[in-house]
Amino acid sequence: MAPKQPPLDAGGSRRDFMRNGFGSFALVCTFAAQSSLRGSEVTKSSAPATSAGRRFQAASPFTPFTRDLPIPPTAVPVSTKQGVDVYSMDITEGIAEILPGFETPIYGYEGVYPGPTIRATKGRPTIVRQTNKLAFDSNVHLHGGYVPSAHDGHPMDVILPGKSFDYTYPNKQDAATLWYHDHAHGRTAHTLYYGLVGTYLLSDDREEELGLPTDPEFDLPLVLADHAFNKDGSFRYAENVDLGFRGDTILVNGAVSPRMSVKRRLYRLRFLNASNARSYNLKLGNGRTMLQVASDGGLLERPVSRSTVLIHPAERVELLLDFRGFRPGSEIVLQNVDGESAGTKNVLRFDVERGGGAEEFRVPRGRMRTLEKLPAPNASRRWDLGLSTSNGVQWRIADRGYDPDRIDVRPRLGTSELWQWHNPSNRVHPMHLHGMLFRIVERSTGVVHPADRGWKDTIGVLPGETATVQPWFTPYTGRYVFHCHALEHGDKAMMLQLEVER
Ligand SMILES: [Cu+2]
């Protein structure tokens, strides 16, 4: 029997749309409607209003800065054998309380959104046994990881329903904020939107030497994603292959524009843009600066002071925020200045508490690392990014759509090339390379920002821009993909394949 497909559109009619208009919101829907993602469409049944429901009628579930920032659970190994930490996760359906008083059906690792945070250490391998309890194929890609091809979560290497796969991660790279997510071909826009994302925080001795916060209380992941809701509280998704999905509400770790209670201490905030297609331009209230210490592939050479931070889908940015200089009771809002509405502008508010105790971590000054020198490039390639309408709306790289039976590039292991992303379209294309890292060499839109000069695995190629990157085809041979991480673009064929050969 063929596996059931995920529902293509869990949205109902426009009448069912619960808009994020927190200023004028009136709760008109039935409280706690039960819905399920099971089967080919969302089923709904109504339940009577409860006292809990009435309590929420006074305030909109979209009112910003009312919920405390949720922290995803930290994964605990089921065993440790000969220095290898073994984890076990179920890829399954779940229910999340995203809007207070509502139940939102999700897909989730361990049934939660975002999935459990895996904290790994350089030099200490992990094995993650993933069991697919969904009714359709799934797999897991460790985004940004140096991972052998067979464990990379290639779009065609899927876990069938009811089956398991042991993903082995060598963790031989430098400390970085990695993340894991579904990569089964053609449905990532849907499955990531409904919750199949989690962070994987790889640490090493260098960040300890630098005194960066490593205590989970002060070192935490912040998963950004824009969503929309039906009146029963379920996620609303409508496919738009050209623009990509745009929601009217920003979630941070699965809560609407939450508040985060902070001590007068130093915090290391690891932002992940897990949105389908939205970019964020983060800015602190009153234009205070933020200190960026790391990007996709780990530490920058030097910390970079930033007044705004642009983060495209799939990118990670580590920011140090120092609340020691703030008076207790201070409220500092982090905004997305590119948002088009209150719901897409308000990201997070930091509420400074009294006290905090002695600081044990340090703000790094000067050089944090020396980036490895890449071998001289031995080829130069140009990849044109464009839309095709000959077979429905699809996206193309160099006039090609994804074909799993075709290898588009065969670089030699250990070599490097110059790859020029040429984007004549009017969309941002966050181009991502699996299994290896690159550096940004040149941008037609201006100088390469100091914060973009570290190791990268994703670059947001802007409308009209030509950006040149230098990938280093290391450390493994084998088949990998590179693709646009605007998920609707990647699903609709904006993906090619490389095979690294010895
Ligand atoms: Cu794209």
Coordinates of C-alpha atoms and ligand atoms in Angstrom, one line a residue:
M1 CA 0.0 0.0 0.0
A2 CA 1.3 3.4 -0.9
P3 CA 2.1 5.6 2.1
K4 CA -0.4 8.3 2.8
Q5 CA 0.6 11.7 1.6
P6 CA 0.7 14.7 3.9
P7 CA -2.2 17.1 3.5
L8 CA -1.3 19.6 0.8
D9 CA -3.2 22.4 2.3
A10 CA -4.5 22.4 5.8
G11 CA -6.2 25.7 5.3
G12 CA -10.0 26.0 5.0
S13 CA -12.0 28.8 3.5
R14 CA -11.1 32.4 4.1
R15 CA -13.8 32.5 6.8
D16 CA -11.6 30.1 8.8
F17 CA -8.7 32.5 8.8
M18 CA -7.7 33.8 12.2
R19 CA -5.9 37.0 11.5
N20 CA -3.2 38.4 13.6
G21 CA -4.7 41.7 14.5
F22 CA -3.9 41.8 18.2
G23 CA -5.2 45.3 18.7
S24 CA -8.7 44.6 17.6
F25 CA -9.0 40.9 18.1
A26 CA -12.2 39.3 19.2
L27 CA -12.4 35.6 19.8
V28 CA -15.2 34.4 17.7
C29 CA -14.2 30.8 17.2
T30 CA -15.1 27.7 19.2
F31 CA -12.5 27.1 21.9
A32 CA -10.3 24.1 21.7
A33 CA -11.6 22.7 18.5
Q34 CA -9.9 19.4 18.0
S35 CA -8.1 18.9 14.8
S36 CA -5.7 16.3 13.5
L37 CA -3.2 16.2 10.6
R38 CA -4.0 12.6 10.2
G39 CA -5.2 11.5 6.8
S40 CA -5.5 13.5 3.6
E41 CA -7.1 16.6 5.2
V42 CA -7.5 18.2 8.5
T43 CA -10.6 17.1 10.3
K44 CA -12.2 19.4 12.8
S45 CA -14.7 18.8 15.6
S46 CA -16.0 21.5 17.9
A47 CA -16.0 21.4 21.7
P48 CA -18.0 23.8 23.9
A49 CA -16.3 26.8 25.4
T50 CA -14.7 26.2 28.8
S51 CA -13.9 28.6 31.6
A52 CA -10.3 28.5 30.4
G53 CA -11.6 29.5 27.0
R54 CA -13.5 32.4 28.5
R55 CA -10.4 33.6 30.3
F56 CA -8.7 34.0 27.0
Q57 CA -11.6 35.9 25.4
A58 CA -10.4 39.1 27.0
A59 CA -7.0 39.1 25.2
S60 CA -6.0 38.2 21.7
P61 CA -3.8 35.1 21.5
F62 CA -1.6 37.2 19.3
T63 CA -0.9 39.9 21.9
P64 CA 2.9 40.2 21.8
F65 CA 5.2 39.8 24.8
T66 CA 2.6 38.0 27.0
R67 CA 4.0 34.4 26.8
D68 CA 7.4 33.4 28.2
L69 CA 9.8 32.2 25.7
P70 CA 9.6 28.4 25.5
I71 CA 12.9 26.5 25.5
P72 CA 12.9 23.3 23.5
P73 CA 13.7 20.2 25.6
T74 CA 17.3 19.0 25.5
A75 CA 17.7 15.5 24.0
V76 CA 19.0 13.0 26.4
P77 CA 21.1 10.0 25.1
V78 CA 19.5 6.6 25.5
S79 CA 22.9 5.2 25.9
T80 CA 26.6 6.0 25.6
K81 CA 28.9 3.3 24.2
Q82 CA 32.6 3.8 23.7
G83 CA 32.4 7.5 23.6
V84 CA 29.4 7.6 21.2
D85 CA 26.2 9.2 22.4
V86 CA 23.1 7.4 21.1
Y87 CA 19.8 9.2 20.8
S88 CA 16.4 7.9 19.8
M89 CA 13.7 10.1 18.3
D90 CA 10.2 9.5 16.9
I91 CA 9.1 11.5 13.9
T92 CA 5.5 11.8 14.7
E93 CA 2.3 13.8 15.0
G94 CA 1.8 15.9 18.0
I95 CA -0.3 18.8 19.5
A96 CA 1.4 22.1 20.4
E97 CA -0.1 24.9 22.4
I98 CA 1.1 27.8 20.3
L99 CA -1.9 30.2 20.8
P100 CA -2.9 30.1 24.5
G101 CA -6.0 28.0 24.8
F102 CA -5.8 26.4 21.4
E103 CA -4.4 23.1 20.2
T104 CA -2.3 23.2 17.1
P105 CA -1.7 19.8 15.3
I106 CA 2.0 19.5 14.3
Y107 CA 4.5 17.1 13.0
G108 CA 7.4 17.0 15.4
Y109 CA 10.6 15.2 16.5
E110 CA 9.3 13.5 19.6
G111 CA 6.0 15.2 18.9
V112 CA 7.2 18.7 19.9
Y113 CA 7.9 21.9 18.1
P114 CA 10.7 22.9 17.8
G115 CA 12.2 19.4 18.2
P116 CA 14.6 18.5 21.1
T117 CA 17.9 20.3 21.1
I118 CA 20.8 18.0 20.6
R119 CA 24.0 19.2 22.4
A120 CA 27.1 17.5 20.9
T121 CA 30.8 17.9 21.4
K122 CA 33.5 18.1 18.7
G123 CA 35.4 14.8 18.5
R124 CA 32.6 12.8 20.1
P125 CA 30.3 11.1 17.6
T126 CA 26.5 10.9 18.0
I127 CA 24.1 8.4 16.5
V128 CA 20.5 9.5 16.2
R129 CA 18.0 6.7 15.6
Q130 CA 15.0 8.3 13.9
T131 CA 11.8 6.3 13.7
N132 CA 9.2 7.4 11.2
K133 CA 5.8 7.2 12.8
L134 CA 4.2 9.4 10.2
A135 CA 2.0 7.9 7.4
F136 CA 4.4 9.1 4.7
D137 CA 8.2 9.0 3.9
S138 CA 10.4 11.2 6.0
N139 CA 14.2 11.7 6.6
V140 CA 16.5 13.9 8.5
H141 CA 19.2 16.3 7.2
L142 CA 21.8 17.7 9.5
H143 CA 22.1 21.2 8.1
G144 CA 25.6 22.5 8.2
G145 CA 27.1 19.2 9.3
Y146 CA 30.1 17.5 7.9
V147 CA 28.2 14.2 7.4
P148 CA 29.0 11.2 5.2
S149 CA 26.7 11.1 2.2
A150 CA 24.7 8.1 3.3
H151 CA 23.8 9.9 6.5
D152 CA 23.1 13.3 5.0
G153 CA 19.4 13.0 4.5
H154 CA 19.6 13.2 0.8
P155 CA 16.1 13.8 -0.6
M156 CA 15.9 10.3 -2.1
D157 CA 17.2 8.5 1.0
V158 CA 14.0 8.3 3.0
I159 CA 12.7 6.4 6.0
L160 CA 9.6 4.6 5.1
P161 CA 6.6 4.7 7.5
G162 CA 7.2 2.5 10.5
K163 CA 10.9 2.2 9.8
S164 CA 14.0 3.6 11.5
F165 CA 17.4 4.8 10.4
D166 CA 20.5 5.4 12.5
Y167 CA 22.0 8.7 11.5
T168 CA 25.7 8.7 12.4
Y169 CA 27.3 12.2 12.9
P170 CA 31.1 12.2 13.3
N171 CA 31.2 15.7 14.8
K172 CA 34.6 16.4 13.5
Q173 CA 34.0 20.0 12.6
D174 CA 34.4 23.2 14.7
A175 CA 31.7 24.3 17.1
A176 CA 28.6 25.6 15.3
T177 CA 24.9 26.0 15.5
L178 CA 23.6 23.3 13.2
W179 CA 20.0 22.2 12.8
Y180 CA 18.1 19.1 11.7
H181 CA 15.0 18.9 9.6
D182 CA 13.0 16.8 7.1
H183 CA 14.3 16.6 3.6
A184 CA 12.1 14.1 1.8
H185 CA 11.9 15.3 -1.7
G186 CA 9.0 17.6 -2.7
R187 CA 7.4 18.2 0.6
T188 CA 9.8 20.1 2.8
A189 CA 7.7 23.3 2.6
H190 CA 4.9 21.4 4.2
T191 CA 6.8 19.3 6.8
L192 CA 9.0 22.0 8.1
Y193 CA 6.1 24.4 8.3
Y194 CA 4.2 21.8 10.4
G195 CA 7.2 21.4 12.7
L196 CA 10.0 19.1 11.6
V197 CA 12.9 21.2 12.8
G198 CA 15.3 21.1 15.7
T199 CA 18.7 22.6 16.6
Y200 CA 21.9 20.7 17.0
L201 CA 24.5 22.7 19.0
L202 CA 28.0 21.5 18.5
S203 CA 30.5 22.8 21.0
D204 CA 34.3 22.6 21.2
D205 CA 37.2 23.6 23.5
R206 CA 37.8 26.9 21.6
E207 CA 34.5 28.5 22.7
E208 CA 35.2 27.4 26.2
E209 CA 38.7 29.1 26.1
L210 CA 37.1 32.2 24.8
G211 CA 34.7 32.3 27.7
L212 CA 31.6 32.3 25.6
P213 CA 28.4 31.3 27.5
T214 CA 27.9 27.5 27.3
D215 CA 25.5 27.1 30.2
P216 CA 22.1 26.3 28.7
E217 CA 20.6 29.0 30.9
F218 CA 22.6 31.6 29.0
D219 CA 23.3 29.8 25.7
L220 CA 20.1 29.0 23.9
P221 CA 18.5 28.4 20.5
L222 CA 15.9 30.8 19.1
V223 CA 14.0 29.3 16.2
L224 CA 12.2 31.9 14.1
A225 CA 9.4 31.0 11.8
D226 CA 6.4 32.9 10.4
H227 CA 3.0 31.2 10.5
A228 CA -0.7 31.8 9.9
F229 CA -3.6 30.3 11.7
N230 CA -7.1 28.9 11.1
K231 CA -9.8 29.9 13.6
D232 CA -9.5 26.6 15.4
G233 CA -5.9 27.3 16.1
S234 CA -4.4 25.0 13.5
F235 CA -1.6 26.2 11.3
R236 CA -2.8 27.6 8.0
Y237 CA -0.7 26.9 5.0
A238 CA -1.3 28.1 1.4
E239 CA 1.2 27.2 -1.2
N240 CA 2.8 30.0 -3.3
V241 CA 5.6 28.6 -5.4
D242 CA 6.8 32.0 -6.6
L243 CA 6.8 34.1 -3.4
G244 CA 7.1 31.2 -0.9
F245 CA 4.9 31.0 2.2
R246 CA 4.4 34.2 4.2
G247 CA 2.6 34.1 7.5
D248 CA 1.3 37.1 9.5
T249 CA 2.7 35.9 12.8
I250 CA 6.3 35.4 14.0
L251 CA 6.9 32.5 16.3
V252 CA 10.0 32.2 18.4
N253 CA 10.5 28.6 19.7
G254 CA 6.9 28.0 19.0
A255 CA 5.4 31.0 20.8
V256 CA 3.9 34.2 19.3
S257 CA 6.4 37.1 19.9
P258 CA 7.2 36.0 23.4
R259 CA 8.9 37.7 26.3
M260 CA 12.2 36.4 27.7
S261 CA 13.0 37.1 31.3
V262 CA 16.8 37.8 31.5
K263 CA 19.2 38.2 34.3
R264 CA 21.7 41.0 34.3
R265 CA 24.1 38.7 32.6
L266 CA 25.7 37.9 29.2
Y267 CA 23.6 35.8 26.9
R268 CA 24.5 33.9 23.8
L269 CA 21.5 33.7 21.5
R270 CA 21.6 31.3 18.6
F271 CA 19.1 32.5 16.0
L272 CA 17.9 30.1 13.4
N273 CA 15.7 31.2 10.6
A274 CA 13.5 28.1 10.1
S275 CA 10.9 30.0 8.0
N276 CA 9.8 28.7 4.7
A277 CA 10.7 31.8 2.8
R278 CA 10.8 34.9 5.0
S279 CA 13.9 36.9 5.8
Y280 CA 14.2 38.9 9.0
N281 CA 16.1 42.1 9.7
L282 CA 16.6 42.1 13.4
K283 CA 17.1 45.3 15.4
L284 CA 17.2 46.0 19.1
G285 CA 15.1 48.8 20.6
N286 CA 16.8 52.2 20.6
G287 CA 19.3 51.0 18.1
R288 CA 21.5 49.2 20.6
T289 CA 24.2 47.1 19.0
M290 CA 24.5 43.3 19.1
L291 CA 27.8 41.4 19.0
Q292 CA 27.8 38.7 16.4
V293 CA 30.3 35.9 17.2
A294 CA 29.3 33.2 14.8
S295 CA 27.5 32.4 11.6
D296 CA 26.4 29.1 9.9
G297 CA 29.8 27.4 10.1
G298 CA 30.8 28.5 13.6
L299 CA 32.9 31.3 15.0
L300 CA 33.9 34.4 13.0
E301 CA 37.5 35.5 13.0
R302 CA 36.6 38.4 15.2
P303 CA 33.3 39.5 16.8
V304 CA 31.3 42.0 14.7
S305 CA 29.2 44.7 16.3
R306 CA 25.9 45.0 14.5
S307 CA 23.0 47.4 14.6
T308 CA 20.8 45.3 12.3
V309 CA 21.2 41.6 11.5
L310 CA 19.7 40.3 8.3
I311 CA 19.0 36.5 8.5
H312 CA 17.7 34.6 5.5
P313 CA 15.9 31.2 5.6
A314 CA 18.2 28.4 7.0
E315 CA 20.9 30.8 8.1
R316 CA 22.2 30.9 11.7
V317 CA 23.5 33.9 13.6
E318 CA 25.0 33.8 17.1
L319 CA 24.6 37.1 19.0
L320 CA 26.0 38.0 22.4
L321 CA 23.6 40.3 24.3
D322 CA 24.9 41.9 27.5
F323 CA 22.2 42.9 29.9
R324 CA 24.6 43.8 32.7
G325 CA 24.2 47.5 31.9
F326 CA 20.4 47.6 32.2
R327 CA 18.3 48.6 35.1
P328 CA 16.0 45.9 36.5
G329 CA 12.6 46.4 34.9
S330 CA 14.0 47.4 31.6
E331 CA 12.1 46.1 28.6
I332 CA 14.1 45.8 25.3
V333 CA 12.2 44.8 22.2
L334 CA 13.8 42.9 19.3
Q335 CA 12.1 43.9 16.1
N336 CA 12.1 42.6 12.5
V337 CA 12.3 46.0 10.9
D338 CA 11.4 44.5 7.5
G339 CA 8.1 43.2 8.9
E340 CA 4.9 44.5 7.1
S341 CA 2.6 44.4 10.2
A342 CA 2.8 44.4 14.0
G343 CA 2.6 40.5 13.9
T344 CA 5.6 40.3 11.6
K345 CA 7.6 43.1 13.3
N346 CA 7.5 42.1 17.0
V347 CA 10.0 39.3 17.5
L348 CA 10.8 39.1 21.2
R349 CA 11.0 41.3 24.3
F350 CA 13.8 41.0 26.9
D351 CA 12.6 41.8 30.4
V352 CA 15.5 42.5 32.7
E353 CA 15.2 41.0 36.1
R354 CA 16.7 42.1 39.4
G355 CA 20.0 40.5 40.5
G356 CA 21.9 38.1 38.3
G357 CA 25.0 37.2 40.3
A358 CA 28.6 37.2 39.2
E359 CA 29.3 36.8 35.5
E360 CA 31.3 33.7 34.7
F361 CA 31.5 34.2 30.9
R362 CA 33.3 36.8 28.9
V363 CA 32.8 39.0 25.9
P364 CA 35.5 38.0 23.4
R365 CA 37.8 40.8 22.2
G366 CA 40.0 40.5 19.2
R367 CA 40.7 37.4 17.3
M368 CA 38.6 34.3 18.1
R369 CA 39.9 32.0 15.4
T370 CA 41.9 31.8 12.2
L371 CA 39.9 30.6 9.3
E372 CA 41.6 27.9 7.2
K373 CA 43.0 29.0 3.9
L374 CA 41.2 27.4 1.0
P375 CA 43.0 25.7 -1.9
A376 CA 43.1 27.9 -5.0
P377 CA 39.9 27.3 -7.1
N378 CA 40.4 25.0 -10.0
A379 CA 37.1 25.8 -11.8
S380 CA 34.6 28.6 -12.1
R381 CA 30.9 28.0 -12.6
R382 CA 28.0 30.3 -13.1
W383 CA 24.5 29.2 -11.8
D384 CA 21.6 31.3 -13.1
L385 CA 18.6 31.3 -10.8
G386 CA 15.3 31.6 -12.5
L387 CA 11.6 30.8 -12.7
S388 CA 10.1 28.5 -15.3
T389 CA 6.4 28.4 -16.2
S390 CA 6.5 25.8 -19.0
N391 CA 5.5 22.9 -16.6
G392 CA 3.5 24.8 -13.9
V393 CA 5.4 27.2 -11.8
Q394 CA 8.9 25.8 -11.1
W395 CA 12.3 27.1 -10.3
R396 CA 15.5 26.4 -12.1
I397 CA 19.3 26.5 -11.5
A398 CA 21.1 27.0 -14.8
D399 CA 17.9 26.1 -16.6
R400 CA 17.7 22.7 -14.9
G401 CA 15.2 21.3 -12.5
Y402 CA 16.1 18.6 -10.0
D403 CA 16.7 15.2 -11.4
P404 CA 17.9 12.6 -8.8
D405 CA 19.3 10.4 -11.7
R406 CA 21.6 13.1 -12.9
I407 CA 24.8 14.3 -11.4
D408 CA 25.3 18.0 -12.2
V409 CA 28.9 18.5 -10.9
R410 CA 31.7 16.1 -10.1
P411 CA 34.3 18.0 -8.1
R412 CA 37.4 16.2 -6.7
L413 CA 37.7 15.7 -3.0
G414 CA 39.7 18.4 -1.3
T415 CA 39.5 20.9 -4.2
S416 CA 37.6 24.2 -4.4
E417 CA 35.8 26.1 -7.1
L418 CA 34.3 29.5 -7.6
W419 CA 30.5 29.4 -7.8
Q420 CA 28.7 32.4 -9.1
W421 CA 25.1 32.7 -8.1
H422 CA 23.4 35.0 -10.5
N423 CA 19.9 36.1 -9.5
P424 CA 18.0 38.1 -12.1
S425 CA 14.7 37.2 -10.3
N426 CA 12.9 39.4 -7.8
R427 CA 13.0 36.9 -5.0
V428 CA 15.7 36.1 -2.4
H429 CA 17.2 32.7 -3.0
P430 CA 19.0 31.3 0.1
M431 CA 21.3 28.8 -1.7
H432 CA 22.4 25.9 0.5
L433 CA 25.2 23.3 -0.1
H434 CA 24.9 20.0 1.8
G435 CA 27.7 18.3 3.6
M436 CA 30.4 21.0 3.2
L437 CA 31.0 24.7 3.7
F438 CA 31.9 27.7 1.6
R439 CA 33.1 31.2 2.0
I440 CA 31.6 34.3 0.3
V441 CA 34.1 35.9 -2.0
E442 CA 32.3 38.7 -3.7
R443 CA 28.9 40.3 -4.0
S444 CA 27.7 42.6 -6.8
T445 CA 25.6 44.5 -4.2
G446 CA 28.6 45.7 -2.2
V447 CA 31.5 44.5 -0.1
V448 CA 31.1 41.3 1.8
H449 CA 30.0 42.2 5.3
P450 CA 32.6 41.2 8.0
A451 CA 29.9 39.0 9.6
D452 CA 29.6 37.1 6.3
R453 CA 33.3 36.3 6.0
G454 CA 33.2 33.2 8.1
W455 CA 32.2 29.6 7.1
K456 CA 28.8 29.5 5.5
D457 CA 26.5 26.8 4.2
T458 CA 23.7 29.1 3.1
I459 CA 23.8 32.5 1.3
G460 CA 20.8 34.7 0.7
V461 CA 21.3 35.8 -2.9
L462 CA 19.4 39.0 -3.2
P463 CA 17.2 40.1 -6.1
G464 CA 19.4 41.3 -8.9
E465 CA 22.5 40.2 -7.2
T466 CA 25.5 38.1 -8.4
A467 CA 27.3 36.5 -5.5
T468 CA 30.4 34.4 -5.7
V469 CA 31.2 31.8 -3.2
Q470 CA 34.0 29.3 -2.8
P471 CA 33.0 25.9 -1.7
W472 CA 35.5 23.5 -0.3
F473 CA 34.7 19.9 -1.3
T474 CA 35.7 18.2 1.9
P475 CA 35.7 16.1 4.0
Y476 CA 33.7 13.3 2.3
T477 CA 33.2 11.8 -1.1
G478 CA 29.8 11.0 -2.3
R479 CA 26.5 12.4 -3.6
Y480 CA 25.1 15.6 -2.1
V481 CA 22.6 18.2 -3.2
F482 CA 22.7 22.0 -3.3
H483 CA 19.4 23.9 -3.5
C484 CA 17.4 26.9 -2.7
H485 CA 16.2 26.9 0.9
A486 CA 13.1 28.9 0.2
L487 CA 11.3 25.7 0.7
E488 CA 8.7 26.1 -2.0
H489 CA 11.5 26.8 -4.4
G490 CA 13.5 23.7 -3.4
D491 CA 10.5 21.5 -3.5
K492 CA 9.6 22.7 -7.0
A493 CA 12.9 21.6 -8.5
M494 CA 15.4 24.4 -7.5
M495 CA 18.0 21.8 -6.6
L496 CA 20.9 20.2 -8.3
Q497 CA 23.3 17.3 -7.4
L498 CA 27.0 17.0 -7.0
E499 CA 29.2 14.0 -6.5
V500 CA 32.5 14.5 -4.7
E501 CA 35.0 12.1 -6.2
R502 CA 38.3 10.9 -5.1
Ligands
CU1 CU 14.7 30.3 -4.2

